Coordinates of C-alpha atoms and ligand atoms in Angstrom, one line a residue:
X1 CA -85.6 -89.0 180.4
X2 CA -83.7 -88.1 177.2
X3 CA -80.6 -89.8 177.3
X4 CA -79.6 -87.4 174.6
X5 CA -79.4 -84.7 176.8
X6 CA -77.7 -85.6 179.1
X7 CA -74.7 -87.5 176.8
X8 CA -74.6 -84.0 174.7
X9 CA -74.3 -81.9 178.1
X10 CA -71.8 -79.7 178.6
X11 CA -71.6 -79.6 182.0
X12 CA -69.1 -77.3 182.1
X13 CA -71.4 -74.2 181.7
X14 CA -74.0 -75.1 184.3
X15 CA -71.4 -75.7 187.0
X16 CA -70.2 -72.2 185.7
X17 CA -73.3 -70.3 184.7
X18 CA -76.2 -71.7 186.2
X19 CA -75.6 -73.1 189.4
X20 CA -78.9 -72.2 190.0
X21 CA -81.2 -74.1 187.9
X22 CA -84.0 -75.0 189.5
X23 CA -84.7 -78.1 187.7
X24 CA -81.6 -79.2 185.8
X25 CA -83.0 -82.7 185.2
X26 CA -85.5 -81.8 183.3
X27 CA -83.2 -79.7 180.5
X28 CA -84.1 -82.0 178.1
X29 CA -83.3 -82.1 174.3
X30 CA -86.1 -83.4 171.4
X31 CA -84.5 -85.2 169.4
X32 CA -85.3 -88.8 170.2
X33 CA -85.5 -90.7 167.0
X34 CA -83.3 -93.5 166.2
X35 CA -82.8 -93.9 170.2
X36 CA -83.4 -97.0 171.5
X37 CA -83.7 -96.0 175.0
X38 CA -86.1 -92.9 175.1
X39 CA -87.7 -92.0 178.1
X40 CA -89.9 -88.6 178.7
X41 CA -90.4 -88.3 182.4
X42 CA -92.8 -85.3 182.2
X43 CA -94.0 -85.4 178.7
X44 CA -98.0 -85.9 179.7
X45 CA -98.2 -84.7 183.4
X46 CA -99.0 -80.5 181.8
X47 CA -98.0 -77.4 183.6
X48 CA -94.0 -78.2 181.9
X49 CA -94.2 -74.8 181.2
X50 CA -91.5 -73.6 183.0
X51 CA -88.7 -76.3 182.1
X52 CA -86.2 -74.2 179.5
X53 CA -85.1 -76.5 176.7
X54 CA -81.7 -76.3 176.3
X55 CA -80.3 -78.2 173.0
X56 CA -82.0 -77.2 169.6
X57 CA -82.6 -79.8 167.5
X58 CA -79.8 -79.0 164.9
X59 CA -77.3 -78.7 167.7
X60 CA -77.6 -81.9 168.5
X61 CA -78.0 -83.4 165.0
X62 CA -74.4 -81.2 164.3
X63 CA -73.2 -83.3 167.2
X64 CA -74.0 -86.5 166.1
X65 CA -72.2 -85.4 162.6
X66 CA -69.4 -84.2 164.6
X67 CA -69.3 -87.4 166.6
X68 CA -69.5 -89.6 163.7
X69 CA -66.6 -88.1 162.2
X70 CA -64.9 -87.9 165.3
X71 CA -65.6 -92.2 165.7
X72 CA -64.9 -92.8 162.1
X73 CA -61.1 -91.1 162.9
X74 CA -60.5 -92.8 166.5
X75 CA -61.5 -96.1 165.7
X76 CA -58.1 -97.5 164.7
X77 CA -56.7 -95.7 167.9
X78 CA -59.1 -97.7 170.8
X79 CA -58.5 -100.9 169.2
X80 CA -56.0 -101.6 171.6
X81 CA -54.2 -104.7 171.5
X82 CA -54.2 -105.7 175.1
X83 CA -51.2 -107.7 176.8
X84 CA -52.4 -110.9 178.1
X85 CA -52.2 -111.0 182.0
X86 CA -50.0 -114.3 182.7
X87 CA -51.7 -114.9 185.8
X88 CA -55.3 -115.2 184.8
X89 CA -54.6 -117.1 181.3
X90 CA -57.2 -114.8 180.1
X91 CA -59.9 -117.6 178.1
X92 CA -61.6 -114.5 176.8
X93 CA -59.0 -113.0 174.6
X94 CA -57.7 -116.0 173.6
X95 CA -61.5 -117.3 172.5
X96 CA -61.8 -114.1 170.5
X97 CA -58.6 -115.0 168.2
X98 CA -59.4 -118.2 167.4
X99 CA -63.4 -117.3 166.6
X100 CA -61.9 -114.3 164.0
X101 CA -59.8 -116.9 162.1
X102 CA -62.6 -119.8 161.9
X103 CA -64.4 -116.5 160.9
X104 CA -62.7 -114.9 158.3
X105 CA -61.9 -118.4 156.3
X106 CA -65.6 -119.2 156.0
X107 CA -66.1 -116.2 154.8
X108 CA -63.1 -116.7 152.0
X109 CA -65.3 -119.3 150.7
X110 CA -68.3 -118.3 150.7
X111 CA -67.3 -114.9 148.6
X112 CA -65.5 -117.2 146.5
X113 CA -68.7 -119.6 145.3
X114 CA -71.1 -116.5 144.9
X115 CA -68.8 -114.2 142.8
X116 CA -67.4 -117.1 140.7
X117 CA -70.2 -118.0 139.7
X118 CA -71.6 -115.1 138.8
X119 CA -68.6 -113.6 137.1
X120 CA -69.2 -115.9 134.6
X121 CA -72.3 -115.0 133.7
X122 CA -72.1 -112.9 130.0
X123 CA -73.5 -109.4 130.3
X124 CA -74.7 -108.8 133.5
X125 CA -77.1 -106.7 134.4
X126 CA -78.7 -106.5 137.8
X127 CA -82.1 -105.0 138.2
X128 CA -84.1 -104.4 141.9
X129 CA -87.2 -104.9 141.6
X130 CA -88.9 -103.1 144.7
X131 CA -92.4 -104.9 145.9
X132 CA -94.7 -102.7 146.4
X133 CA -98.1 -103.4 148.0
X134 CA -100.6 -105.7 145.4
X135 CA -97.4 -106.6 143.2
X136 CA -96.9 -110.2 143.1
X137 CA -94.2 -112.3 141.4
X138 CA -95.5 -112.4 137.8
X139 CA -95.9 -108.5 137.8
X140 CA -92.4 -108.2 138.8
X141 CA -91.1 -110.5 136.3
X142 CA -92.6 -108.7 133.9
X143 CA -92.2 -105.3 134.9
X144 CA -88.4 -106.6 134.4
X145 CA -89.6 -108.3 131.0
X146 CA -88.4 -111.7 131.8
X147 CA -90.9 -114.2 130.7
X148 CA -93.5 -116.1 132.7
X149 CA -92.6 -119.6 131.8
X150 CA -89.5 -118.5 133.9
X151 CA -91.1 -117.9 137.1
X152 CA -93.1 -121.3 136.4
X153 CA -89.7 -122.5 136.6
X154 CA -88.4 -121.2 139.3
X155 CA -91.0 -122.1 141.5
X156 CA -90.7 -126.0 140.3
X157 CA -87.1 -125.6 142.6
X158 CA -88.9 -126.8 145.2
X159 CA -88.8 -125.2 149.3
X160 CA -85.8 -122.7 148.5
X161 CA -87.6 -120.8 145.9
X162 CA -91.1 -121.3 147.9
X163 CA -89.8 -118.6 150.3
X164 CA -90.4 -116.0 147.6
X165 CA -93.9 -116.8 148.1
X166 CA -93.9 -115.1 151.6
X167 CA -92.4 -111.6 149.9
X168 CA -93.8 -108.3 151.6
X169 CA -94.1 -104.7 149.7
X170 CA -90.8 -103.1 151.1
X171 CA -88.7 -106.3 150.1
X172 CA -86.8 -106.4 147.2
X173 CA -85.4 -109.0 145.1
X174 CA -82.7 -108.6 142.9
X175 CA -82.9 -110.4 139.1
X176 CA -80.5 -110.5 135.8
X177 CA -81.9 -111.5 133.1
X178 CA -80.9 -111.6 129.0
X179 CA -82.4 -110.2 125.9
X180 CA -84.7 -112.8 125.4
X181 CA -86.5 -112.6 129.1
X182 CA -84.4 -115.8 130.3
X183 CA -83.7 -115.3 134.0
X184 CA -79.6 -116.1 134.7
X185 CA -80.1 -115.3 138.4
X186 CA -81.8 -114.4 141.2
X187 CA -81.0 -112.5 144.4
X188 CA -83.7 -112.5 147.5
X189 CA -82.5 -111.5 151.6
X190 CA -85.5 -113.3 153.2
X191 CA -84.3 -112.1 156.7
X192 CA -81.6 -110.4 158.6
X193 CA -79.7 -113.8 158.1
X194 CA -80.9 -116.0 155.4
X195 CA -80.7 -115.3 151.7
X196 CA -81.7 -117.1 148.7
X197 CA -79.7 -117.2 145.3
X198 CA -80.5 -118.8 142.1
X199 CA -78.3 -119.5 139.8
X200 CA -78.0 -121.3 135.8
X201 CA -75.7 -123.1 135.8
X202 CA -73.2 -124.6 133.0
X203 CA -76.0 -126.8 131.7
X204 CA -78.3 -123.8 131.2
X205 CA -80.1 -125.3 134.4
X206 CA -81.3 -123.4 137.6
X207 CA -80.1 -124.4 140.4
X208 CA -81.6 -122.8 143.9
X209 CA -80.0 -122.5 147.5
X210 CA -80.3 -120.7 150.8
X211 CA -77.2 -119.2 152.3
X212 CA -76.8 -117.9 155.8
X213 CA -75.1 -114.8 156.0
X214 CA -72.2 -114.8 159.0
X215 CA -73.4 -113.4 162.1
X216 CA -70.6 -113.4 164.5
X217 CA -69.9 -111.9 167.9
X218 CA -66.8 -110.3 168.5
X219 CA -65.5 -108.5 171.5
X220 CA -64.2 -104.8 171.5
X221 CA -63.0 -102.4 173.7
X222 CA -63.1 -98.9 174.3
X223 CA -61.6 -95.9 177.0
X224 CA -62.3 -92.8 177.0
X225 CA -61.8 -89.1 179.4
X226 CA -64.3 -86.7 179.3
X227 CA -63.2 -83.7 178.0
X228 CA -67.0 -81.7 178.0
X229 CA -69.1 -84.4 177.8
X230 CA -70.3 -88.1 177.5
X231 CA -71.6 -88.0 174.3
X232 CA -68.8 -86.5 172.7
X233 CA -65.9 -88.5 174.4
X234 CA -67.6 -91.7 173.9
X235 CA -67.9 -91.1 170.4
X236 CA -64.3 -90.3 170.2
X237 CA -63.5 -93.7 171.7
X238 CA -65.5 -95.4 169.0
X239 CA -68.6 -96.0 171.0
X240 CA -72.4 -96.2 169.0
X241 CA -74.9 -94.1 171.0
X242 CA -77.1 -97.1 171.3
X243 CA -73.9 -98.1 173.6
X244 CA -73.2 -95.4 175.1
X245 CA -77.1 -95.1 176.5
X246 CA -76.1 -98.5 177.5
X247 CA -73.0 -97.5 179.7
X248 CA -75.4 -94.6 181.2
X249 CA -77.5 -97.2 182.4
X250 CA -75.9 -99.7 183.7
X251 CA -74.3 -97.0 186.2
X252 CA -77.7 -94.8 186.3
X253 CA -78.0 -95.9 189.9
X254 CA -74.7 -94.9 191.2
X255 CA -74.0 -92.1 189.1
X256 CA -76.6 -89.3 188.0
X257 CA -75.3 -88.7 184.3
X258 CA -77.2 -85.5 183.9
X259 CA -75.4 -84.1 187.3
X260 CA -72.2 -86.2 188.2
X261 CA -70.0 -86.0 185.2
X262 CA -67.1 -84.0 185.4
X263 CA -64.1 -83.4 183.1
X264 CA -61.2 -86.0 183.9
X265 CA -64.1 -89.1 184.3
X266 CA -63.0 -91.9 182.6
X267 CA -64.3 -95.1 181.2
X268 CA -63.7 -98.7 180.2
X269 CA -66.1 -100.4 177.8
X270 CA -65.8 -104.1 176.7
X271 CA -69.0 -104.8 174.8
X272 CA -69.6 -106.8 171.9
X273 CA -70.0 -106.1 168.1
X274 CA -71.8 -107.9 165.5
X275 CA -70.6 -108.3 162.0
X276 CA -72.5 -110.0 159.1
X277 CA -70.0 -111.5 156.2
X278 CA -67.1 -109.6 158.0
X279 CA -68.7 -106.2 158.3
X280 CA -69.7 -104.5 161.1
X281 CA -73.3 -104.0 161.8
X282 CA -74.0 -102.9 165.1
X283 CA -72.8 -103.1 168.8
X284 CA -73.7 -105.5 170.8
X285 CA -74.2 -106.4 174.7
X286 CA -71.6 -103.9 177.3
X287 CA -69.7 -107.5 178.8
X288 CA -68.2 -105.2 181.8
X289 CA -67.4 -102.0 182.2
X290 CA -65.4 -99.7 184.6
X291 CA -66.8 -95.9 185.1
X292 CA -64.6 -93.3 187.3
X293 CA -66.8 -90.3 188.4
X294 CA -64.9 -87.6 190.2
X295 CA -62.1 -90.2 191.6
X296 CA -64.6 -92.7 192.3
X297 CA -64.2 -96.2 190.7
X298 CA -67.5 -98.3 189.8
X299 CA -67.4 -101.5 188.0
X300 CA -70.0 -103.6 186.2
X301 CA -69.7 -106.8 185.3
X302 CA -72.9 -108.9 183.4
X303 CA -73.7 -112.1 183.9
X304 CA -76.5 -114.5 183.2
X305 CA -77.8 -117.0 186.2
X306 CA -77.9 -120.3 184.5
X307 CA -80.9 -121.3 185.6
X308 CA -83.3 -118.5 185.7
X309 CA -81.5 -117.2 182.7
X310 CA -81.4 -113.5 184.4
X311 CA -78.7 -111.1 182.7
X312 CA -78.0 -108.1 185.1
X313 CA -75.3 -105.9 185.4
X314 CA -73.6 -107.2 189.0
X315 CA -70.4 -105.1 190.6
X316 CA -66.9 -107.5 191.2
X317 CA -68.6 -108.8 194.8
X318 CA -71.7 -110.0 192.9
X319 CA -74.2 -107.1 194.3
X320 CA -76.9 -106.0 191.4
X321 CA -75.9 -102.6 190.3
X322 CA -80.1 -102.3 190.6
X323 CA -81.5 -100.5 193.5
X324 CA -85.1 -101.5 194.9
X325 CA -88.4 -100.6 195.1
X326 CA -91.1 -100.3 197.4
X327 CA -94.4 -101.4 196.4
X328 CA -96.1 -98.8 198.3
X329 CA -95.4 -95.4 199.8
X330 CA -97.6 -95.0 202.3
X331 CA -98.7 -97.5 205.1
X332 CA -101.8 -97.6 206.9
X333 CA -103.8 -96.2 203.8
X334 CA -106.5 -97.9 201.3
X335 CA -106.3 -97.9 197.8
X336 CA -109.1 -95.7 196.9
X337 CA -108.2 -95.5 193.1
X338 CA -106.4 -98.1 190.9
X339 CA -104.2 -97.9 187.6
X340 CA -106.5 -97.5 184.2
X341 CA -105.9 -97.1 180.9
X342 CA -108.4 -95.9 178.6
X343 CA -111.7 -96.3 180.8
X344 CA -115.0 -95.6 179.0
X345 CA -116.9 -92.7 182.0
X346 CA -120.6 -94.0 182.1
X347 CA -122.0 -90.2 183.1
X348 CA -119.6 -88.5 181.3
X349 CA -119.8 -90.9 177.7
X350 CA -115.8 -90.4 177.6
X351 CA -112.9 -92.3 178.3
X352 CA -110.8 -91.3 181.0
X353 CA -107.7 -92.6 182.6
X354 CA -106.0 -93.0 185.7
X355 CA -102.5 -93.2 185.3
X356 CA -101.4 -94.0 189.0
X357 CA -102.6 -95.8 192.5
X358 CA -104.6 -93.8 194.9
X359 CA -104.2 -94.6 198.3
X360 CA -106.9 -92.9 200.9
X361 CA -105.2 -91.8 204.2
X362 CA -105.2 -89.4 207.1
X363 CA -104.4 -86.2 206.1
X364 CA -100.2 -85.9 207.2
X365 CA -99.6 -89.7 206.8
X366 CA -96.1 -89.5 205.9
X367 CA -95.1 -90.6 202.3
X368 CA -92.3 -92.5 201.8
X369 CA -89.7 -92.4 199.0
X370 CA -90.3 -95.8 197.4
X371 CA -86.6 -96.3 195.9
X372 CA -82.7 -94.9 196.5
X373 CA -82.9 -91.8 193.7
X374 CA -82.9 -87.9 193.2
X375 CA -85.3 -85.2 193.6
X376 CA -86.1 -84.2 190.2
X377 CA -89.3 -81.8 191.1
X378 CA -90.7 -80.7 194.1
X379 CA -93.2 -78.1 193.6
X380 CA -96.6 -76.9 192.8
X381 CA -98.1 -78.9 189.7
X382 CA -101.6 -77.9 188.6
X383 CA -104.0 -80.5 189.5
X384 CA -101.2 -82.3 191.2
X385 CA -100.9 -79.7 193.2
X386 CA -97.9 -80.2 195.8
X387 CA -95.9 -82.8 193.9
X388 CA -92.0 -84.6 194.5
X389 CA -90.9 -86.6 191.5
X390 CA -88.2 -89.1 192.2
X391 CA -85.3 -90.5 189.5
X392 CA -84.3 -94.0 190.4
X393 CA -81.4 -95.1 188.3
X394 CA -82.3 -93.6 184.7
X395 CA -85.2 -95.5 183.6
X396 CA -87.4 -95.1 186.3
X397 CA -89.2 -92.1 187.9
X398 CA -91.6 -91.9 190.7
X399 CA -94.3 -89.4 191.5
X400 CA -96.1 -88.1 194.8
X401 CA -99.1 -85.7 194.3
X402 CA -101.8 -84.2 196.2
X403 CA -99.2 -83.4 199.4
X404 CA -100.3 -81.6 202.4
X405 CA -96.7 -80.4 202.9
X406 CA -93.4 -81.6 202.2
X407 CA -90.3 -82.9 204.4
X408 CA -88.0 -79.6 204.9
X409 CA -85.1 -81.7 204.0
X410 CA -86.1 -82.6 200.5
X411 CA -84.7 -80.4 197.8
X412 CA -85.0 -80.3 194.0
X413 CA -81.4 -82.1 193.0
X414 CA -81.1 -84.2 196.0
X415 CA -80.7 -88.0 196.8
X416 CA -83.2 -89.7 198.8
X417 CA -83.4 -92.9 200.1
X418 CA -85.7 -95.4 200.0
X419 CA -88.4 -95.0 202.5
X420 CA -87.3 -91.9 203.8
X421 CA -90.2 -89.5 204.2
X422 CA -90.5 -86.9 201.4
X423 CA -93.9 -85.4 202.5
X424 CA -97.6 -85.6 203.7
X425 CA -101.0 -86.9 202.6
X426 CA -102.6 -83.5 201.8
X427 CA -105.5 -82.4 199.2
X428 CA -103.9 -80.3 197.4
X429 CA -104.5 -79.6 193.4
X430 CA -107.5 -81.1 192.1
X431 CA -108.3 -83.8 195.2
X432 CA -111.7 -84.1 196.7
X433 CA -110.5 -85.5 199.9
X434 CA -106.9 -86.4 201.8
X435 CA -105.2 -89.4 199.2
X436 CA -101.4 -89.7 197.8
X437 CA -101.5 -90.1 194.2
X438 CA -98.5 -92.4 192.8
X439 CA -97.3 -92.8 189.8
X440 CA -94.9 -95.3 188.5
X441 CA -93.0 -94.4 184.4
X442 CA -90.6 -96.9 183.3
X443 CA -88.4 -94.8 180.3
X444 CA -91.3 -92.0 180.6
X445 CA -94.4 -94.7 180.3
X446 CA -96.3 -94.7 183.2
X447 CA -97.3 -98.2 184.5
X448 CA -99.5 -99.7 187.5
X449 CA -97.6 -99.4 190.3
X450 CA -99.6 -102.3 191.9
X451 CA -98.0 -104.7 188.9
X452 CA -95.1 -103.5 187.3
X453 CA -92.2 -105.5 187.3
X454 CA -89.5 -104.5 189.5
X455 CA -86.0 -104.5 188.2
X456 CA -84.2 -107.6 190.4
X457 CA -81.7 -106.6 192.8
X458 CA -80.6 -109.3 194.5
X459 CA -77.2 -110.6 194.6
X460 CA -75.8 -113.4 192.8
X461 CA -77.1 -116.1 194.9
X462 CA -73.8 -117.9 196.9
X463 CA -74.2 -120.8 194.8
X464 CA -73.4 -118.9 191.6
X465 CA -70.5 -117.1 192.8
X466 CA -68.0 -118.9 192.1
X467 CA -69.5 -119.4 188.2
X468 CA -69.6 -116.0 188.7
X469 CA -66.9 -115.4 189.2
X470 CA -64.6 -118.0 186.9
X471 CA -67.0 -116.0 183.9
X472 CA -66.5 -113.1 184.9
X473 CA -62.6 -113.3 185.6
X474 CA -61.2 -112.1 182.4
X475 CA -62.9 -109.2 181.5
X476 CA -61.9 -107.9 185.3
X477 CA -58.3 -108.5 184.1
X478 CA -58.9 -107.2 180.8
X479 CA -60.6 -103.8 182.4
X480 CA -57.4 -103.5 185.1
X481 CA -55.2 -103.8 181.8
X482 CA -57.5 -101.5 179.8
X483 CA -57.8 -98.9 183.1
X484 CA -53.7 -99.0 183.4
X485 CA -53.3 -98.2 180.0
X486 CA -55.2 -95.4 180.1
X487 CA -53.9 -93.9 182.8
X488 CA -50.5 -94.3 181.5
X489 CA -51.9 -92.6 178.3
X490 CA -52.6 -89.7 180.3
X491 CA -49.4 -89.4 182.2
X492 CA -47.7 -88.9 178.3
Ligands
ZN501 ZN1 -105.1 -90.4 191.4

């Protein structure tokens, strides 16, 4: 599904003007670039029809805008300088303090041996030479008239310079240079993290090195209440959407973001952000969070078994906040047809595909719900004909065609639970005899339900608890601190 949706939702006016909606999960907005998480459940399965569209494109770009502003203002105000709880002698925070000194002194020096250096270079004058495809160095250099004995030069540094031999159109390098076509420096970012600057030095010499920009890891913290929705109050607390997408699914299975969120929900995030020479460049991992939906406390804490070097999201007891799956929905049946992409029709001199399992069986075989989730659809669907579709957690949907007749109790908008029986091998749609067609879509993609990877849902095992929990021990204090000072916020 789009996550966008959802985190833009304003729930307020479909618990207040369409309490109806047949399909509420399936509202979904289009804007889905510079997402990292996108998932379409229904984008290729046809007869969508009759699924309204609810945010307009510019709606939700105004949003963002809003939101942005909205982050750029709060962000001093969810930094929130967080007492230390005496009785855990919270590692964590103290960790964090010491990492931002070593931090900021390196980074003292290093400003100070570029910019020095460079300050004293006579009439500066910067020019970016953009590589476009078929450019190589000499056409640069004298695109930028700097003459070619200098290049012969520079590439006599030795390995530093050599990594300008692996430049790509799209790079750019960055060259001063004086009246005569001498090169006095050179500036090239051969990857998120290493650079190379030459430089002449005082005996008219150039000199050639490879810095490493800082990358460093920082913890942050953010609460929020939901005023009319996710998106907006997340953004408010200072949280990237990337993070927020994040925090929507690491609760996906317990709470139904598109449904469950009510005004008064509160959050906790603790989640990492990545700076490069001291500036901020993007969030990092969520390290635990807290989510309160409708008076209802659920925690998350991640953690990484040491030996199979797993990361899941786990609650305080060391459960997986991951629910399972079944491999198949029906028992007693054949697999009649299996998963293909892109198969090339001998008779028909086309490729078709087959985007799920087919599993032959007696007509009114019951089908089973192959995970915990929500009815999403339940209807007539073209050459599916009778069809339930399934939301497990929010990455995952499942979907049943072909039914002979469903289970009275399932309803569009309704939990299931694994292996409860949603319906019955039937022939409807386009079916030439009595089979269940399945389909598995991880973030909209379908994939073979025979071999797709299962998310893991077992529990930290009992020999990793208690490394569970000595890890995980601080940011459960720091999330009761961060919780209480919400609430006492609110009481103001
Ligand atoms: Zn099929």
């Amino acid at each position: 599904m789009n996550y966008n949706n959802f985190i833009n939702k304003d729930f307020r006016s479909r618990t207040q003007a369409e309490p109806q909606q047949r399909h509420p999960a399936l509202r979904w907005g289009l804007l889905g670039a510079g997402f990292a998480v996108i998932g379409v459940v229904l984008a290729n399965t046809g007869s969508n029809e009759d699924e309204p569209i609810s945010i307009a494109q510019s709606d939700v770009i105004q949003n963002i805008d809003t939101a942005i502003t909205n982050a750029q203002t709060a962000t001093s105000s969810i930094k929130l300088k967080l007492p230390v709880p005496s009785q855990y002698n919270d590692a964590v925070i103290e960790k964090i303090t010491e990492t931002e000194a070593i931090i900021e002194s390196t980074i003292e020096t290093d400003r100070r041996e570029t910019t020095n250096t460079l300050a004293e270079i006579d009439n500066p004058k910067w020019q970016s030479l953009k590589i476009k495809s078929g450019d190589s160095l000499s056409v640069l250099f004298d695109r930028a008239n700097i003459k070619p004995a200098q290049l012969h030069a520079l590439m006599q540094l030795g390995k530093a310079t050599s990594e300008l031999k692996r430049i790509h159109p799209g790079d750019s390098i960055k060259v001063m240079s004086d009246d005569d076509g001498q090169l006095l420096a050179l500036n090239y970012q051969i990857d998120g993290i290493r650079y190379l600057q030459v430089e002449r030095d005082e005996n008219a010499q150039l000199t050639a090195n490879i810095f490493k920009h800082h990358i460093e890891v920082r913890n942050a913290y953010a609460s929020g209440e939901i005023e009319s929705s996710l998106f907006l109050a997340s953004a408010k607390a200072g949280l990237s959407q990337n993070t927020t997408m994040e925090l929507a699914n690491v609760f996906g299975w317990d709470i139904d973001f598109a449904l469950d969120i009510r005004k008064g929900d509160k959050f906790t995030v603790i989640y990492e952000q990545r700076f490069k020479n001291g500036v901020k460049i993007k969030d990092g991992n969520i390290l635990a969070a807290e989510f309160i939906n409708q008076g209802k406390t659920f925690r998350a804490l991640r953690y990484t078994d040491p030996v199979t070097n797993y990361t899941g999201y786990y609650s305080p007891s060391g459960h997986s906040l991951r629910k399972a799956f079944l491999r198949s929905p029906v028992k007693f049946s054949r697999i009649s047809s299996r998963f293909t992409t892109k198969r090339y029709h001998p008779i028909l001199h086309r490729f078709r595909s087959h985007k799920g399992v087919d599993y032959a069986s007696g007509r009114g075989t019951p089908i089973r719900a192959s995970g915990d989730g929500k009815v999403i659809y339940k209807g007539n669907k073209g050459g599916y004909g009778r069809t339930v579709i399934i939301k497990h957690g929010s990455r995952y949907t499942t979907l049943y065609a072909h039914m002979n007749s469903y289970n009275r109790k399932i309803r569009s908008g309704k939990r299931v639970k694994q292996g409860q029986v949603i319906g019955y091998v039937g022939s409807s749609g386009l079916a030439s005899g009595p089979h269940l067609h399945y389909e598995f879509r991880v973030n909209g993609v379908h994939r073979n339900p025979l071999t797709v990877k299962f998310p893991s849902t077992k529990p930290i095992p009992k020999r990793y608890r208690d490394n569970f929990e000595l890890t995980t021990r601080g940011y459960v204090a720091q999330l009761d601190v961060l919780s209480r000072s919400t609430l006492a916020l609110n009481d103001n």
